[in-house]
Coordinates of C-alpha atoms in Angstrom, one line a residue:
M1 CA -185.3 -80.4 -93.7
V2 CA -185.6 -82.9 -90.7
K3 CA -189.8 -83.9 -89.4
R4 CA -190.4 -83.6 -86.1
Y5 CA -193.0 -85.2 -84.4
L6 CA -196.1 -83.2 -84.6
S7 CA -197.3 -83.2 -81.0
V8 CA -197.0 -86.0 -78.5
I9 CA -199.1 -86.2 -76.1
S10 CA -199.9 -88.8 -72.7
L11 CA -201.7 -92.2 -73.4
A12 CA -204.7 -90.9 -70.9
E13 CA -204.9 -88.0 -73.7
A14 CA -204.7 -90.2 -76.6
R15 CA -208.2 -92.6 -75.2
A16 CA -209.7 -89.4 -74.3
L17 CA -209.1 -88.3 -77.7
V18 CA -209.8 -91.3 -80.2
E19 CA -213.3 -91.6 -77.5
R20 CA -214.2 -87.7 -78.5
S21 CA -213.4 -87.6 -82.3
F22 CA -214.9 -91.1 -83.8
T23 CA -218.8 -91.8 -83.7
A24 CA -218.6 -95.7 -83.2
I25 CA -221.1 -96.8 -85.0
P26 CA -220.8 -100.4 -86.2
G27 CA -222.5 -101.8 -90.1
V28 CA -224.3 -104.7 -90.1
A29 CA -223.9 -107.6 -92.4
R30 CA -226.0 -110.7 -92.8
V31 CA -224.0 -114.0 -92.0
P32 CA -224.9 -117.7 -92.5
V33 CA -225.1 -119.6 -90.0
S34 CA -220.8 -121.4 -90.0
P35 CA -218.4 -122.1 -87.4
R36 CA -216.7 -118.9 -89.5
M37 CA -219.4 -117.2 -87.2
V38 CA -218.0 -117.8 -84.3
G39 CA -216.7 -114.5 -82.7
R40 CA -219.0 -112.3 -84.3
I41 CA -221.3 -110.0 -82.8
T42 CA -225.0 -110.4 -82.8
A43 CA -226.7 -107.1 -84.7
E44 CA -230.2 -107.9 -83.4
P45 CA -232.4 -110.0 -81.4
I46 CA -232.6 -113.9 -83.5
F47 CA -235.7 -115.7 -83.1
A48 CA -236.5 -119.6 -83.5
R49 CA -238.3 -119.9 -86.6
F50 CA -239.8 -123.0 -85.1
S51 CA -240.4 -125.0 -81.6
V52 CA -237.9 -127.9 -80.6
P53 CA -239.6 -130.5 -79.9
A54 CA -242.2 -129.5 -82.1
I55 CA -244.2 -132.1 -81.2
H56 CA -244.7 -134.4 -77.9
L57 CA -242.0 -136.7 -77.3
S58 CA -241.3 -139.7 -75.1
A59 CA -238.2 -138.8 -72.3
M60 CA -238.1 -142.8 -71.4
D61 CA -238.2 -145.9 -72.8
G62 CA -241.5 -147.3 -71.7
I63 CA -245.4 -146.7 -72.6
A64 CA -247.5 -144.0 -73.5
A65 CA -250.7 -143.8 -71.4
R66 CA -253.4 -141.8 -69.6
S67 CA -252.3 -140.3 -66.0
A68 CA -255.7 -140.9 -64.9
D69 CA -255.7 -144.3 -65.9
T70 CA -253.2 -145.1 -63.1
I71 CA -255.2 -143.3 -60.2
G72 CA -255.4 -145.6 -57.3
A73 CA -252.1 -148.2 -58.3
S74 CA -250.0 -149.7 -55.3
E75 CA -248.6 -152.6 -54.5
Q76 CA -252.1 -154.0 -52.6
N77 CA -253.9 -152.8 -56.1
P78 CA -252.0 -153.4 -59.2
V79 CA -254.2 -151.5 -62.6
T80 CA -254.2 -152.8 -65.7
L81 CA -254.0 -150.0 -68.1
P82 CA -257.1 -150.3 -70.7
D83 CA -255.5 -148.5 -73.5
A84 CA -251.2 -147.6 -73.6
T85 CA -249.1 -148.1 -76.4
R86 CA -245.5 -149.2 -76.8
V87 CA -242.9 -145.7 -77.0
N88 CA -239.0 -145.5 -77.0
T89 CA -237.1 -142.5 -75.8
G90 CA -237.2 -139.9 -78.6
N91 CA -240.6 -141.1 -80.5
I92 CA -243.9 -139.1 -80.6
V93 CA -246.7 -139.7 -77.7
P94 CA -249.9 -140.5 -79.3
P95 CA -252.6 -138.1 -79.5
G96 CA -254.6 -138.9 -76.0
Y97 CA -251.7 -139.5 -74.2
D98 CA -250.6 -137.4 -71.9
T99 CA -247.7 -139.7 -69.9
V100 CA -244.6 -141.9 -70.4
V101 CA -244.0 -145.1 -67.1
M102 CA -240.8 -146.4 -68.1
I103 CA -240.5 -149.9 -69.1
E104 CA -238.9 -150.9 -65.9
D105 CA -241.8 -149.4 -63.9
V106 CA -244.5 -152.2 -66.0
W107 CA -245.2 -155.4 -65.7
V108 CA -246.2 -156.8 -69.6
G109 CA -248.2 -160.0 -70.2
S110 CA -251.6 -161.0 -69.0
K111 CA -250.8 -161.8 -65.5
S112 CA -249.7 -159.5 -62.5
D113 CA -246.6 -160.6 -61.1
D114 CA -245.1 -161.2 -65.0
V115 CA -241.4 -159.0 -65.1
A116 CA -241.1 -156.1 -66.9
R117 CA -239.3 -156.7 -70.3
S118 CA -238.3 -155.0 -73.9
A119 CA -240.1 -155.8 -76.5
P120 CA -240.9 -153.8 -79.8
V121 CA -242.7 -150.2 -80.5
E122 CA -245.9 -151.7 -81.6
R123 CA -247.7 -153.1 -79.0
R124 CA -248.0 -156.9 -79.3
D125 CA -251.8 -158.3 -79.7
G126 CA -253.2 -159.4 -76.4
E127 CA -250.1 -157.7 -74.3
T128 CA -251.5 -156.4 -71.2
Y129 CA -249.8 -153.2 -69.1
T130 CA -249.3 -153.3 -65.3
V131 CA -248.5 -150.4 -63.0
R132 CA -248.6 -150.9 -59.1
K133 CA -248.3 -146.6 -58.8
P134 CA -250.1 -143.5 -60.0
V135 CA -248.2 -141.2 -62.3
S136 CA -248.6 -138.1 -62.9
P137 CA -249.0 -136.4 -65.6
W138 CA -246.7 -135.1 -68.7
Q139 CA -244.0 -137.4 -66.2
H140 CA -241.0 -138.6 -68.9
V141 CA -242.8 -136.0 -71.6
R142 CA -240.7 -133.9 -73.7
P143 CA -243.7 -131.6 -74.5
V144 CA -243.7 -128.7 -77.6
G145 CA -241.2 -126.4 -76.9
E146 CA -239.7 -127.9 -73.5
D147 CA -236.0 -126.4 -75.8
I148 CA -237.4 -123.4 -77.7
G149 CA -241.0 -122.3 -78.6
E150 CA -241.8 -120.8 -82.2
S151 CA -240.5 -116.8 -82.1
E152 CA -238.8 -116.9 -79.0
M153 CA -235.5 -115.3 -78.5
I154 CA -232.4 -117.1 -79.0
L155 CA -230.0 -114.7 -78.7
P156 CA -229.9 -110.9 -77.5
R157 CA -228.0 -108.0 -79.8
G158 CA -224.6 -107.6 -78.7
H159 CA -224.0 -111.4 -77.9
R160 CA -221.1 -112.8 -78.8
I161 CA -221.4 -115.5 -80.8
R162 CA -219.5 -118.9 -79.7
P163 CA -219.4 -122.4 -80.8
H164 CA -222.1 -123.9 -79.1
D165 CA -224.5 -121.0 -80.3
V166 CA -224.2 -122.4 -83.8
G167 CA -225.4 -125.9 -83.3
A168 CA -228.5 -124.4 -81.2
L169 CA -229.3 -121.9 -84.2
A170 CA -229.0 -124.4 -86.9
N171 CA -231.1 -126.7 -84.5
Y172 CA -233.8 -123.9 -84.8
G173 CA -234.5 -123.2 -88.2
V174 CA -232.0 -120.1 -88.1
T175 CA -229.7 -120.3 -91.5
E176 CA -229.0 -116.5 -91.2
V177 CA -227.5 -113.9 -88.9
A178 CA -227.5 -110.4 -88.8
V179 CA -223.7 -109.6 -87.4
Q180 CA -222.2 -105.8 -85.9
N181 CA -220.0 -105.6 -89.4
V182 CA -216.9 -103.5 -88.5
R183 CA -214.4 -103.3 -91.1
A184 CA -210.7 -102.3 -90.6
G185 CA -208.4 -102.1 -93.3
L186 CA -204.7 -102.4 -93.5
I187 CA -202.3 -100.7 -95.7
P188 CA -198.7 -101.5 -95.5
T189 CA -196.2 -99.2 -96.6
G190 CA -192.5 -99.4 -97.0
S191 CA -190.3 -100.5 -100.2
E192 CA -187.9 -102.4 -97.7
L193 CA -191.5 -104.8 -97.6
V194 CA -191.4 -108.3 -99.1
P195 CA -194.6 -110.3 -98.9
A196 CA -194.6 -113.8 -96.1
G197 CA -193.1 -116.5 -97.6
E198 CA -190.5 -114.7 -99.1
M199 CA -186.8 -114.6 -98.3
P200 CA -186.1 -111.0 -97.6
P201 CA -182.6 -110.5 -99.6
P202 CA -180.4 -107.8 -97.6
G203 CA -181.9 -105.0 -96.3
K204 CA -185.2 -106.3 -97.0
V205 CA -188.4 -107.4 -94.6
V206 CA -190.8 -109.9 -94.9
E207 CA -194.3 -107.8 -94.2
S208 CA -196.1 -109.0 -90.9
N209 CA -197.5 -106.2 -89.3
T210 CA -200.7 -105.9 -91.1
L211 CA -200.8 -110.3 -90.8
M212 CA -200.6 -109.5 -87.1
A213 CA -202.6 -107.0 -86.7
A214 CA -205.4 -108.7 -89.0
A215 CA -205.4 -111.7 -86.6
V216 CA -206.0 -109.6 -83.7
L217 CA -208.9 -107.7 -85.2
A218 CA -210.0 -110.9 -86.3
G219 CA -210.4 -112.1 -83.0
V220 CA -213.0 -109.4 -81.7
G221 CA -214.9 -110.1 -84.4
V222 CA -213.6 -107.1 -86.9
E223 CA -213.8 -107.8 -90.8
A224 CA -210.0 -107.1 -91.1
H225 CA -209.1 -106.4 -95.3
R226 CA -205.6 -106.7 -96.3
Y227 CA -203.9 -104.5 -98.6
P228 CA -201.0 -105.4 -100.9
I229 CA -197.4 -103.4 -100.1
V230 CA -197.5 -100.4 -101.1
P231 CA -194.0 -98.7 -101.8
D232 CA -192.4 -96.0 -100.3
D233 CA -194.3 -93.4 -103.3
Y234 CA -196.0 -90.4 -102.2
D235 CA -199.2 -90.7 -104.7
T236 CA -199.1 -94.0 -104.4
I237 CA -199.8 -94.2 -101.1
R238 CA -201.9 -91.1 -101.3
D239 CA -204.0 -93.7 -103.3
A240 CA -204.5 -96.7 -101.3
V241 CA -205.1 -94.3 -98.1
R242 CA -208.4 -92.2 -100.0
R243 CA -209.3 -96.4 -101.4
G244 CA -208.8 -97.8 -97.9
V245 CA -211.0 -95.0 -96.1
A246 CA -213.4 -95.4 -98.7
E247 CA -213.6 -99.0 -98.7
N248 CA -213.4 -99.3 -94.9
D249 CA -214.8 -97.6 -91.1
I250 CA -211.6 -97.8 -89.9
L251 CA -207.9 -97.7 -91.5
L252 CA -203.8 -98.1 -90.0
V253 CA -200.9 -97.8 -92.0
S254 CA -198.7 -99.5 -90.9
A255 CA -195.3 -98.1 -91.0
G256 CA -194.0 -94.6 -92.2
S257 CA -195.3 -93.3 -89.1
S258 CA -191.7 -91.7 -87.6
A259 CA -189.7 -88.6 -88.7
G260 CA -187.3 -90.0 -92.0
T261 CA -187.2 -88.8 -94.6
R262 CA -189.8 -91.1 -96.6
D263 CA -192.2 -91.3 -93.5
Y264 CA -195.0 -90.0 -95.6
T265 CA -198.1 -90.8 -93.5
A266 CA -198.8 -88.1 -91.4
D267 CA -198.2 -85.7 -94.5
I268 CA -200.5 -87.6 -96.6
I269 CA -203.6 -88.0 -93.7
R270 CA -203.5 -83.5 -93.4
D271 CA -203.4 -83.7 -96.8
L272 CA -207.1 -85.7 -97.3
G273 CA -208.4 -84.9 -93.4
E274 CA -206.4 -83.7 -90.4
V275 CA -203.4 -84.9 -88.0
L276 CA -205.5 -85.1 -84.5
A277 CA -202.0 -86.1 -83.0
H278 CA -198.8 -87.7 -83.8
G279 CA -196.6 -88.9 -81.0
V280 CA -198.3 -90.6 -77.7
A281 CA -196.3 -90.7 -74.6
I282 CA -195.6 -95.1 -74.8
K283 CA -192.9 -97.0 -75.8
P284 CA -193.0 -98.7 -77.6
G285 CA -195.1 -96.8 -80.2
K286 CA -194.6 -92.9 -79.8
P287 CA -194.6 -92.6 -83.7
V288 CA -198.3 -93.4 -83.7
I289 CA -200.4 -91.0 -85.9
I290 CA -204.2 -90.2 -85.1
G291 CA -206.2 -89.1 -87.9
R292 CA -209.1 -88.4 -89.1
V293 CA -210.3 -88.8 -93.0
E294 CA -213.7 -87.9 -94.1
G295 CA -214.8 -88.8 -90.4
K296 CA -213.2 -92.3 -90.3
P297 CA -209.9 -93.1 -87.4
V298 CA -206.6 -93.4 -89.9
I299 CA -204.0 -94.6 -87.8
G300 CA -200.3 -94.7 -88.7
L301 CA -198.4 -97.6 -87.0
P302 CA -194.9 -97.9 -86.0
G303 CA -192.9 -100.4 -87.9
Y304 CA -191.1 -101.6 -85.4
P305 CA -194.0 -104.7 -84.7
L306 CA -194.0 -104.5 -81.0
A307 CA -194.2 -101.0 -81.2
A308 CA -197.4 -101.4 -83.8
A309 CA -198.7 -104.3 -81.4
T310 CA -198.1 -101.7 -78.2
V311 CA -200.2 -98.9 -80.2
L312 CA -202.9 -102.4 -81.5
R313 CA -203.1 -103.1 -77.8
E314 CA -203.3 -100.0 -76.1
L315 CA -205.6 -97.4 -78.7
V316 CA -207.0 -99.4 -81.5
M317 CA -208.6 -102.0 -79.5
P318 CA -210.5 -99.6 -76.8
L319 CA -212.0 -97.8 -79.9
V320 CA -212.9 -101.5 -81.6
A321 CA -214.7 -101.7 -78.3
R322 CA -216.8 -98.6 -79.0
Y323 CA -218.3 -99.9 -81.9
G324 CA -219.3 -103.0 -80.0
M325 CA -216.8 -105.4 -79.9
P326 CA -214.2 -105.3 -76.7
G327 CA -212.0 -108.0 -76.2
R328 CA -211.5 -110.0 -73.4
E329 CA -210.3 -108.9 -70.4
P330 CA -206.7 -110.1 -69.7
G331 CA -206.8 -112.0 -66.3
R332 CA -203.6 -110.5 -63.8
V333 CA -201.4 -111.5 -61.1
A334 CA -199.0 -109.8 -58.6
A335 CA -195.5 -110.8 -59.5
R336 CA -192.1 -110.1 -58.0
L337 CA -190.2 -108.1 -61.1
T338 CA -186.8 -110.1 -60.7
T339 CA -184.6 -107.0 -62.9
S340 CA -184.8 -103.9 -62.3
L341 CA -185.9 -101.1 -64.6
Q342 CA -185.5 -97.7 -66.2
S343 CA -188.1 -96.3 -67.7
D344 CA -188.6 -92.2 -69.0
I345 CA -190.9 -89.9 -66.5
G346 CA -194.0 -89.0 -69.1
T347 CA -193.8 -92.3 -70.7
D348 CA -195.9 -94.8 -70.1
E349 CA -193.8 -98.3 -70.6
F350 CA -195.1 -101.4 -71.2
V351 CA -193.0 -104.6 -71.0
L352 CA -193.5 -107.7 -72.0
V353 CA -192.4 -110.8 -69.1
S354 CA -191.9 -114.3 -68.8
T355 CA -194.3 -115.2 -65.0
G356 CA -194.7 -117.8 -63.7
R357 CA -195.5 -119.4 -60.4
I358 CA -192.8 -120.8 -57.6
D359 CA -194.2 -122.2 -54.3
E360 CA -197.7 -119.8 -54.1
R361 CA -195.7 -116.8 -55.4
W362 CA -195.7 -115.2 -58.9
V363 CA -192.3 -114.0 -60.5
A364 CA -191.6 -111.8 -64.0
V365 CA -188.9 -111.8 -65.7
P366 CA -188.6 -108.9 -68.3
Q367 CA -187.5 -109.7 -72.1
S368 CA -185.5 -107.7 -74.1
R369 CA -187.3 -104.4 -74.4
G370 CA -186.5 -103.7 -78.5
A371 CA -189.4 -102.5 -80.5
G372 CA -188.0 -104.7 -83.5
V373 CA -187.4 -108.2 -81.4
Q374 CA -190.2 -110.0 -82.2
M375 CA -189.2 -114.0 -80.3
S376 CA -190.2 -111.3 -76.8
A377 CA -193.4 -111.6 -77.6
I378 CA -193.5 -115.3 -78.6
R379 CA -191.8 -116.0 -75.2
A380 CA -193.2 -114.3 -72.7
N381 CA -196.9 -115.0 -72.0
G382 CA -198.1 -111.2 -69.6
Y383 CA -196.7 -107.6 -69.5
L384 CA -196.7 -104.9 -67.3
Q385 CA -196.5 -101.3 -67.6
I386 CA -194.6 -98.4 -66.2
P387 CA -196.9 -95.9 -65.6
S388 CA -195.7 -92.3 -67.0
Q389 CA -195.3 -90.8 -63.0
K390 CA -192.1 -93.4 -62.0
E391 CA -189.2 -93.5 -63.6
G392 CA -188.7 -96.9 -63.7
A393 CA -189.7 -100.5 -61.2
E394 CA -187.0 -102.0 -58.7
A395 CA -185.6 -105.6 -58.6
G396 CA -188.2 -107.1 -56.4
E397 CA -190.9 -105.0 -56.2
T398 CA -194.6 -106.2 -56.5
M399 CA -196.2 -105.4 -60.5
D400 CA -199.7 -106.0 -61.9
V401 CA -198.9 -108.4 -64.8
R402 CA -201.7 -108.7 -67.4
L403 CA -201.4 -112.4 -68.8
T404 CA -201.5 -112.7 -72.5
V405 CA -202.6 -116.5 -72.3
P406 CA -204.8 -118.0 -69.8
R407 CA -204.1 -118.3 -66.1
A408 CA -204.2 -121.8 -66.4
E409 CA -201.4 -121.5 -69.2
A410 CA -199.6 -119.8 -67.2
E411 CA -199.3 -121.9 -63.7
E412 CA -198.0 -124.1 -66.7
A413 CA -194.8 -121.7 -66.8
V414 CA -191.7 -122.8 -65.2
L415 CA -189.3 -120.3 -65.7
V416 CA -185.6 -121.0 -66.5
T417 CA -183.0 -118.7 -66.0
G418 CA -178.9 -119.0 -67.0
S419 CA -176.5 -120.5 -69.4
H420 CA -178.0 -120.6 -73.1
D421 CA -178.2 -124.1 -74.7
P422 CA -180.0 -125.1 -78.0
A423 CA -180.8 -128.1 -76.5
L424 CA -182.9 -126.2 -73.9
D425 CA -185.5 -125.5 -76.8
Y426 CA -185.4 -129.0 -77.7
L427 CA -186.5 -129.8 -74.3
A428 CA -188.8 -126.9 -73.9
D429 CA -191.0 -129.1 -77.4
L430 CA -190.7 -132.1 -75.6
V431 CA -191.8 -131.5 -72.5
R432 CA -195.2 -129.3 -73.7
P433 CA -197.4 -132.0 -73.8
R434 CA -197.0 -133.3 -70.5
G435 CA -198.6 -129.6 -69.6
V436 CA -194.8 -127.6 -68.6
D437 CA -194.2 -124.8 -70.9
I438 CA -190.9 -123.7 -70.1
H439 CA -189.4 -120.2 -70.5
S440 CA -185.8 -119.8 -70.9
T441 CA -184.1 -116.5 -70.3
H442 CA -180.2 -116.1 -71.1
T443 CA -178.8 -114.4 -68.2
G444 CA -175.4 -116.3 -68.1
S445 CA -174.5 -119.5 -65.5
M446 CA -173.9 -116.8 -62.6
G447 CA -177.1 -114.4 -63.8
G448 CA -178.7 -117.8 -63.0
V449 CA -177.0 -119.0 -59.4
I450 CA -178.0 -115.4 -58.6
A451 CA -181.8 -115.8 -59.6
L452 CA -181.9 -119.2 -57.6
K453 CA -180.4 -117.7 -55.0
K454 CA -183.4 -114.9 -54.8
Q455 CA -185.3 -117.8 -56.3
E456 CA -186.8 -116.3 -59.3
C457 CA -186.1 -119.1 -61.5
H458 CA -187.3 -123.1 -61.0
A459 CA -184.2 -124.3 -62.6
A460 CA -180.9 -122.5 -63.4
P461 CA -179.0 -123.9 -66.0
M462 CA -174.6 -123.9 -65.5
H463 CA -171.1 -124.7 -66.7
L464 CA -169.0 -122.9 -64.4
L465 CA -165.8 -124.9 -63.9
A466 CA -163.8 -124.5 -60.8
P467 CA -160.2 -123.8 -60.2
D468 CA -159.5 -127.8 -59.0
G469 CA -161.5 -128.7 -62.7
T470 CA -164.9 -129.5 -61.5
Y471 CA -168.6 -127.9 -62.6
N472 CA -171.0 -126.3 -61.0
T473 CA -170.8 -127.3 -57.2
H474 CA -168.4 -125.1 -56.4
Y475 CA -169.7 -122.1 -56.8
L476 CA -173.3 -123.2 -55.2
E477 CA -171.7 -123.5 -52.6
R478 CA -169.9 -120.4 -52.6
Y479 CA -172.7 -118.4 -53.7
M480 CA -175.7 -120.7 -51.6
P481 CA -174.5 -122.3 -48.8
G482 CA -175.9 -124.1 -46.6
A483 CA -178.7 -124.5 -49.5
D484 CA -180.6 -128.0 -50.5
L485 CA -180.2 -128.5 -53.9
V486 CA -180.3 -130.4 -56.4
L487 CA -178.2 -130.8 -60.2
L488 CA -179.9 -132.4 -62.6
C489 CA -177.7 -133.4 -66.1
V490 CA -178.1 -132.2 -69.2
A491 CA -175.9 -133.4 -71.1
E492 CA -171.6 -132.8 -71.1
R493 CA -171.0 -131.4 -74.3
Q494 CA -168.4 -130.0 -75.9
Q495 CA -167.1 -126.2 -76.4
G496 CA -164.7 -124.5 -79.2
V497 CA -164.0 -122.4 -81.6
M498 CA -166.2 -121.8 -84.4
S499 CA -165.2 -120.2 -87.2
R500 CA -165.6 -120.2 -91.1
D501 CA -162.2 -121.6 -92.0
G502 CA -161.0 -124.0 -89.0
L503 CA -159.8 -121.5 -86.3
G504 CA -158.0 -123.1 -83.5
F505 CA -157.6 -121.2 -80.0
G506 CA -154.6 -120.5 -80.6
D507 CA -155.0 -119.4 -83.2
L508 CA -157.0 -116.1 -81.6
P509 CA -154.6 -112.7 -80.8
G510 CA -155.0 -110.7 -83.4
R511 CA -158.4 -112.5 -85.2
M512 CA -162.1 -110.3 -85.5
F513 CA -163.7 -112.1 -82.0
V514 CA -167.2 -112.2 -80.9
N515 CA -167.8 -113.1 -76.8
R516 CA -170.5 -114.2 -74.6
Q517 CA -171.7 -112.3 -71.5
K518 CA -169.8 -111.6 -68.0
G519 CA -171.2 -114.1 -65.7
S520 CA -171.5 -116.7 -68.6
G521 CA -169.7 -120.3 -68.2
T522 CA -168.4 -120.0 -71.5
R523 CA -166.7 -116.6 -71.0
M524 CA -165.5 -118.2 -67.8
L525 CA -164.1 -121.0 -69.4
L526 CA -162.6 -119.2 -71.8
D527 CA -160.9 -116.2 -69.8
H528 CA -159.6 -119.8 -68.0
H529 CA -157.8 -120.8 -71.0
L530 CA -156.7 -117.8 -71.8
A531 CA -154.6 -117.5 -68.4
Q532 CA -153.5 -120.8 -68.9
R533 CA -151.9 -120.1 -72.6
G534 CA -150.7 -116.5 -71.0
T535 CA -152.9 -115.1 -73.8
D536 CA -154.1 -111.4 -73.0
P537 CA -157.4 -110.7 -73.7
A538 CA -156.6 -107.4 -75.1
S539 CA -154.7 -109.3 -78.0
I540 CA -158.0 -109.8 -79.2
P541 CA -160.2 -107.3 -81.6
G542 CA -164.1 -107.9 -80.2
Y543 CA -163.1 -109.3 -76.7
E544 CA -165.3 -107.3 -75.0
R545 CA -168.0 -107.7 -77.8
E546 CA -171.1 -109.8 -75.9
V547 CA -174.0 -111.9 -77.1
T548 CA -176.3 -114.0 -74.8
T549 CA -176.5 -117.0 -76.6
H550 CA -174.7 -119.8 -78.7
L551 CA -176.5 -119.4 -82.1
A552 CA -175.7 -115.8 -81.9
V553 CA -171.5 -115.8 -81.9
A554 CA -172.3 -118.6 -84.8
L555 CA -174.2 -116.5 -87.1
A556 CA -171.7 -113.3 -86.2
V557 CA -169.2 -115.2 -87.5
R558 CA -171.2 -117.1 -90.2
T559 CA -172.4 -113.5 -91.7
G560 CA -168.6 -112.4 -92.0
E561 CA -168.8 -110.0 -89.3
V562 CA -166.3 -111.8 -86.6
D563 CA -163.4 -113.9 -87.5
A564 CA -164.6 -116.4 -84.3
G565 CA -166.2 -117.1 -81.5
M566 CA -166.4 -119.8 -78.7
G567 CA -169.3 -121.6 -78.2
V568 CA -170.9 -125.2 -78.6
Y569 CA -170.8 -127.9 -81.3
S570 CA -174.5 -128.1 -81.8
A571 CA -174.5 -124.4 -82.7
A572 CA -171.6 -124.6 -85.0
K573 CA -173.2 -127.6 -86.5
A574 CA -176.4 -126.1 -87.3
L575 CA -175.1 -122.9 -89.0
G576 CA -172.2 -124.9 -91.0
L577 CA -169.2 -123.6 -90.0
A578 CA -165.7 -125.0 -88.5
F579 CA -165.4 -126.0 -84.8
V580 CA -161.9 -126.8 -82.5
P581 CA -162.8 -128.5 -79.4
V582 CA -161.3 -126.8 -76.4
A583 CA -163.3 -128.3 -74.0
T584 CA -166.0 -131.0 -72.7
E585 CA -168.0 -129.5 -70.4
R586 CA -171.0 -130.7 -67.7
Y587 CA -173.9 -128.4 -68.4
E588 CA -176.5 -129.1 -65.7
L589 CA -179.7 -127.4 -64.0
A590 CA -179.4 -126.5 -60.5
M591 CA -182.8 -126.5 -58.2
H592 CA -184.2 -126.6 -54.9
R593 CA -184.2 -129.7 -53.8
E594 CA -188.3 -128.8 -52.5
M595 CA -188.8 -127.9 -56.1
L596 CA -188.7 -132.1 -56.6
D597 CA -192.3 -131.8 -54.9
D598 CA -193.7 -129.9 -58.0
P599 CA -195.2 -132.0 -60.9
R600 CA -194.1 -129.9 -63.3
I601 CA -190.1 -130.6 -62.2
A602 CA -190.9 -134.2 -61.7
A603 CA -192.4 -134.3 -65.9
L604 CA -189.1 -132.0 -66.4
I605 CA -186.7 -134.6 -64.9
E606 CA -188.5 -137.7 -66.6
T607 CA -187.9 -135.8 -69.3
V608 CA -184.5 -135.3 -69.5
A609 CA -183.8 -138.5 -68.5
S610 CA -185.7 -140.0 -71.2
E611 CA -184.2 -142.1 -74.5
E612 CA -186.2 -139.5 -76.6
F613 CA -184.9 -136.9 -75.5
K614 CA -181.2 -138.3 -75.3
K615 CA -181.5 -139.4 -79.6
I616 CA -181.9 -135.6 -79.8
L617 CA -178.9 -134.6 -78.6
R618 CA -176.7 -137.5 -80.4
D619 CA -178.1 -136.2 -83.3
L620 CA -177.8 -132.8 -82.3
G621 CA -174.2 -133.6 -81.9
G622 CA -171.5 -131.8 -79.4
Y623 CA -173.2 -133.7 -76.4
E624 CA -172.2 -137.0 -74.7
T625 CA -175.0 -138.6 -73.2
A626 CA -173.9 -141.1 -70.8
E627 CA -174.9 -138.4 -67.4
T628 CA -177.7 -137.1 -68.9
G629 CA -180.6 -137.4 -66.2
V630 CA -178.2 -138.0 -63.3
L631 CA -179.7 -136.1 -60.3
R632 CA -177.0 -134.9 -57.9
E633 CA -177.6 -133.8 -54.4
L634 CA -175.7 -130.8 -53.0
R635 CA -177.1 -130.4 -49.7
G636 CA -176.8 -127.6 -46.6

């Protein structure tokens, strides 16, 4: 029997359902004052146990005196104080004194024209102190309780504890604090799961969803507890859910929420309580379950990582906020979308993007929309929402992008769109300490040229071979006539045939092959050499199968899915494949000349030209670095 969703409701309906279905009352826990308390929310006001300072202290090096003794002092009428004593900063001001005179304003000795000088705290026999201006009461004195008085409130309830709060609490005598406590249990289910740290055999995957969810929840002060992996057995999962409900305020069950034959979560929640909704019109994340057991929320998370992350952000975090533990509101920028996005009417879709500032405007480059592609979240620094009433968004449309990083970090983003090369990852690592955050999108060389023309990237990596044997300039002049451009040479690199058993270019007909996408320089190089040899692409099985990176080609070859593919030597070397060279090509970053004034681009150029980067290229193999860092100009 095929399972179906119990119901599919809108995101707005799901949020309203969560809000009205659960009484969000946090518990209270007492935690010691320590760095681990940062991020927790105070459950009650916190009061100082003693005053700080607990006694009058001197705020300066000088003398403690009675202010009344200085009345009438002037340059013409200096006053030698009848009673005073030396004090240094932080010393107790002895009883009977109500002011401190800085040592610079005191003449020490027996004569009025003595020069002021430093001396030990103790008053020397026969030493006199003379002042030439009156001083006011409590001048340069830190009175009792100046910082805080005994029983004064330090923090109110509902305050998120910050790092500097920890030191202040300790300084004011507080050793333990009552904090709001919400316990969230996380149960990973699935016979295909293995713990983090293990290499999953074929058909298995590492359990990472509850690790990610625990980190998200802990970030707002929730006490998250991860349970051991539970295999796909109804009774075992049922027992784990019953225990999780008993021990926590909120329970999240990872995986088992879809409609497969071993997706038991909905049936178990229905068995122990009630399913309020099974299916929410969001993408990714549609299979989410909202359930209630013993009055507590039990949420069934989808198994795909990005789907689980979306449900956490859009449904679970608003629930947690009702317990008094809100997350920080993300920063927002209005960004121009680089690619059209299709979406289904009736579904709120969330798309991860890399966003960056080009001149004075923001650009948003969509990442892969696959729910299982965790690297999309790694590469992204924001996300946008396509509302349920829209069929998508058009390229060039201005969209509201919610940042997943601080705005200052988003300002550091450099959008690199075009041809892929593993060297870009090493370049990104090398330039990051200089405040440059490279976000690469692999669209192929021609895709990069189009993005550069539309000013939707800072740099476009390319390696386009022209009929006359030159690289890159022919296509830039053709597609961007009149533009003032510069080309930064990353390297001259070897392209060739990757295989497990040393296949050459002439061996490709009849061999299973994997290709790069149309418009990529590698695809164009392949077609150029096929044409030179008079080889029909149709004679190569798999010629139409496309991937977007050299490493994806190498992986397909190594796993035995295909016999061969075209790519760079460094990718073949990384995966231990045989490599037969076909051509050496010039791999460059094309940029508008005006970008040279951008400090981020200046840092990028300096890094490419550095000996450190050149050494990395030589160690990777397949790169010639004689031209690395050389700038070519292409004037309009």
